[in-house]
Short mmCIF file of C-alpha atoms in Angstrom, two decimals:
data_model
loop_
_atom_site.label_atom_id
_atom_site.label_comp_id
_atom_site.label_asym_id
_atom_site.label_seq_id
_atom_site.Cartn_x
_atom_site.Cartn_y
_atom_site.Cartn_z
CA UNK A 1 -2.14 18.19 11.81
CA UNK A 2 -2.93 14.13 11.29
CA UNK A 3 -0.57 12.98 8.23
CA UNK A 4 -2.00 11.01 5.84
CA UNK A 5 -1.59 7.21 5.65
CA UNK A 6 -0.77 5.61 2.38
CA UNK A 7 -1.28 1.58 2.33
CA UNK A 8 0.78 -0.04 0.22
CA UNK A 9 0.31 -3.97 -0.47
CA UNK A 10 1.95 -6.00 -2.99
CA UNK A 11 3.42 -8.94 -3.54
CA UNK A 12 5.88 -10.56 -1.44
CA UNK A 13 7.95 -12.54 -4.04
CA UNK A 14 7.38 -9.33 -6.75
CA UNK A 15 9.82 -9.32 -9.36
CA UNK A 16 12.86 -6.83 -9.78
CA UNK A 17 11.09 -4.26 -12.07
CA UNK A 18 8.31 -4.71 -9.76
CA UNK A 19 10.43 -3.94 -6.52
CA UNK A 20 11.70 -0.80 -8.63
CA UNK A 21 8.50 0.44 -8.79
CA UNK A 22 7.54 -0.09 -5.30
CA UNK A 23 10.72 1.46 -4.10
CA UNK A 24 10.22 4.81 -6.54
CA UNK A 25 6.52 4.64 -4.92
CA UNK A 26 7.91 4.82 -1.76
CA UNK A 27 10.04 7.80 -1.99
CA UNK A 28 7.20 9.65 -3.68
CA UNK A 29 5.19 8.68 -0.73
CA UNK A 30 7.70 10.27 1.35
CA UNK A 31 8.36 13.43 -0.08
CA UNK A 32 4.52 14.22 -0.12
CA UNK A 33 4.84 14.14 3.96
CA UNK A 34 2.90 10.96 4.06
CA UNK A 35 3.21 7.88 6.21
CA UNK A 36 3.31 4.36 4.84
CA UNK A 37 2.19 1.22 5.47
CA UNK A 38 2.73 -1.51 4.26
CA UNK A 39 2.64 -5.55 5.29
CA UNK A 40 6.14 -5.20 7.01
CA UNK A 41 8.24 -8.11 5.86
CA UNK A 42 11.35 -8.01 4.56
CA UNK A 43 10.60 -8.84 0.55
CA UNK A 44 9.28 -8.10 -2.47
CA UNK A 45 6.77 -5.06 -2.51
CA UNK A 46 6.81 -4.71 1.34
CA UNK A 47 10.64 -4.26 1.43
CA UNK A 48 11.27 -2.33 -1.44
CA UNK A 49 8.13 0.50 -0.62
CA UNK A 50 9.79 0.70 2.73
CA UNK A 51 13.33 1.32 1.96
CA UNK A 52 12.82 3.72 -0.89
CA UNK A 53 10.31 5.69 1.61
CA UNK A 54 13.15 5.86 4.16
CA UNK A 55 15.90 6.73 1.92
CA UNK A 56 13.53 10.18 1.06
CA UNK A 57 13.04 10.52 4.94
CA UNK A 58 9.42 9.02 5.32
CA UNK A 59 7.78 7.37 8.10
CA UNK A 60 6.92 3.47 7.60
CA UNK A 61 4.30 1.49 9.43
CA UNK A 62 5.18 -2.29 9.01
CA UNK A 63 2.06 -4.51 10.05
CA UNK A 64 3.31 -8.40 10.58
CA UNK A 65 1.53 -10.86 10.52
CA UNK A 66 3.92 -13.03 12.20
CA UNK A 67 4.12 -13.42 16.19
CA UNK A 68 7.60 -11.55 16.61
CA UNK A 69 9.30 -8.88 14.11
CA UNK A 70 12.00 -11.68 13.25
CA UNK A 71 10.93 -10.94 9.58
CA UNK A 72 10.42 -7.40 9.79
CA UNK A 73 12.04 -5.04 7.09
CA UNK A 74 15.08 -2.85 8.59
CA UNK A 75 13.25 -0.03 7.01
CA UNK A 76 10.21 0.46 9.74
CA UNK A 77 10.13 2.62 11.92
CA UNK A 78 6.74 0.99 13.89
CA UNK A 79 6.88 -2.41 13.59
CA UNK A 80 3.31 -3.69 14.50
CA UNK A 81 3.23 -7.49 15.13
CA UNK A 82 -0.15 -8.89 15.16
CA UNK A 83 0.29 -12.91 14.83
CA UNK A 84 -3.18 -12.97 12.93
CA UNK A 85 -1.84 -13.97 9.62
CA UNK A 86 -3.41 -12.88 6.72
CA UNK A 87 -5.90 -11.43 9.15
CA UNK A 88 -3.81 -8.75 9.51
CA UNK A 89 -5.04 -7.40 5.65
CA UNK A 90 -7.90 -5.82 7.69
CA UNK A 91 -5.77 -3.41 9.90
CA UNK A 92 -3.84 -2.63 6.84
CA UNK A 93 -6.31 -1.18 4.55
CA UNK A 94 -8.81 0.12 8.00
CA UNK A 95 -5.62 2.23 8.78
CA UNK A 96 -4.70 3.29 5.43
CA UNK A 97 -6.88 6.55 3.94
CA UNK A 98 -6.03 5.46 0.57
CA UNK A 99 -4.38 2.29 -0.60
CA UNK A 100 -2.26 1.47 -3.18
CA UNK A 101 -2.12 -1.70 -4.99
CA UNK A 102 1.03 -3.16 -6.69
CA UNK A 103 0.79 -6.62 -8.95
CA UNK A 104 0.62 -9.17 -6.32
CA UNK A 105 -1.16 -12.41 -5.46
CA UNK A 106 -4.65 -13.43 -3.63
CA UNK A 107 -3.15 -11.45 -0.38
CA UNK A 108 -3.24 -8.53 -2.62
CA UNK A 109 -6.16 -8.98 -4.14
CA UNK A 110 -7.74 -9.42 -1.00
CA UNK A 111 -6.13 -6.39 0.68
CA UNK A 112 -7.93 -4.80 -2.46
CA UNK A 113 -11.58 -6.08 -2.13
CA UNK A 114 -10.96 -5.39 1.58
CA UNK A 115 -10.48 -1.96 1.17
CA UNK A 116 -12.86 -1.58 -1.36
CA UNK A 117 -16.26 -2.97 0.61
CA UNK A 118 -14.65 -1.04 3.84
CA UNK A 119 -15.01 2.25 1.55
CA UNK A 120 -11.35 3.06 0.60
CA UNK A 121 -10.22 4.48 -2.14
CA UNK A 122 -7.89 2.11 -3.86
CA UNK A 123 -5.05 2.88 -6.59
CA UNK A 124 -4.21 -0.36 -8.89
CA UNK A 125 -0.43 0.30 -10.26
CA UNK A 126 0.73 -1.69 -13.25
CA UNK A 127 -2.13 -3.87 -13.39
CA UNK A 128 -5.73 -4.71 -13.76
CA UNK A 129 -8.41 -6.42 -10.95
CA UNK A 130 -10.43 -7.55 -13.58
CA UNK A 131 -14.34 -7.28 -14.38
CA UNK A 132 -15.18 -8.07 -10.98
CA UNK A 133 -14.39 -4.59 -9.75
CA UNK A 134 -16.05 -2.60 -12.46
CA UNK A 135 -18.22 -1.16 -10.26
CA UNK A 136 -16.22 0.30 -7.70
CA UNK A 137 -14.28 2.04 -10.75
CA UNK A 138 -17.46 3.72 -12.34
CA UNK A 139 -17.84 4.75 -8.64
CA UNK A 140 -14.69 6.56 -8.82
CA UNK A 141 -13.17 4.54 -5.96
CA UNK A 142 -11.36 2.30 -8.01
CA UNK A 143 -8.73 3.97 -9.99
CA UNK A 144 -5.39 2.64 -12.19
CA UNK A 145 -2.06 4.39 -12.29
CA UNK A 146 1.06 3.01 -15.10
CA UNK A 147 3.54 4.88 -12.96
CA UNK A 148 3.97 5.57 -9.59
CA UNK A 149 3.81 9.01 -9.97
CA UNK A 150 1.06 8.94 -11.58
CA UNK A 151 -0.38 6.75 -8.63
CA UNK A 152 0.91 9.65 -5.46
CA UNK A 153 -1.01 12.13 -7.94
CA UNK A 154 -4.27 10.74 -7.67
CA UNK A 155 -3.85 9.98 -4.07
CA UNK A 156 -2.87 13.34 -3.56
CA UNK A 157 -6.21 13.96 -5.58
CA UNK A 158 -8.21 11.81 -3.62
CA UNK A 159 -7.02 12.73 -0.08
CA UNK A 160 -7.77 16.35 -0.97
CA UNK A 161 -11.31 15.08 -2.66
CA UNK A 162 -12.16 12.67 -0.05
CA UNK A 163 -15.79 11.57 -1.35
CA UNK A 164 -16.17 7.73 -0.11
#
């Protein structure tokens, strides 16, 4: 049976209480069975998802943007270098059945939008898109989470509901 994949994007220069949150998302990732993916480097949200999914046992898809794994997180297991730059937000949120957002920048936000207009379902955690979006969350496609647990619930919702 085909495990779910659970994107994860976030910033790359998040803050501590931030990368806490990422990492506790990580391990809850992990104990549901599912793989993540995330960006692949070694900081902020990218790091931090990654290492607390492997301390819970988990399977982590890094995808680089870079032209070698030089920057890669110690965490991945697949390390997936692409050398397209931000470019690479496309195969993140095409191979992710659900993504999760953590506060972030404009790579974020466009990981976000990306996933939206490709038809993912997308999980904000800890913060807000703005007005823009408003449509995609009277959809139901766009949903927010304060906690990661409350964010691996309605993923685990939404991969069992799959309606987009």
């Amino acid at each position: 049976m085909r495990r779910a994949v659970v994107g994860v994007m976030g910033g790359g220069d998040a803050d501590p209480g931030v990368c806490r949150m990422a990492r506790e998302l990580g391990s809850l990732i992990a104990a549901r069975g599912w793989v993540l993916l995330n960006g692949g480097r070694n900081t902020g949200v990218m790091a931090a998802s990654a290492r607390g999914a492997k301390e819970a046992g988990g399977t982590v898809i890094g995808v680089l943007p870079d032209r070698d794994a030089s920057a890669a997180s110690p965490d991945l297991d697949y390390a997936i270098v692409t050398g397209l730059g931000d470019a690479r937000n496309v195969i993140n949120v095409l191979s992710s059945d659900v993504v999760i957002a953590c506060p972030g920048g404009a790579g974020t936000l466009s990981e976000v939008a990306l996933a939206l207009k490709s038809g993912k379902p997308v999980i904000l955690l800890g913060f807000d898109a703005g007005p823009a979006l408003e449509p995609y969350r009277t959809s139901g496609q766009l949903r927010s989470a304060d906690s990661p647990a409350e964010a691996v619930a309605l993923a685990a919702h939404l991969l069992d509901h799959p309606c987009f």
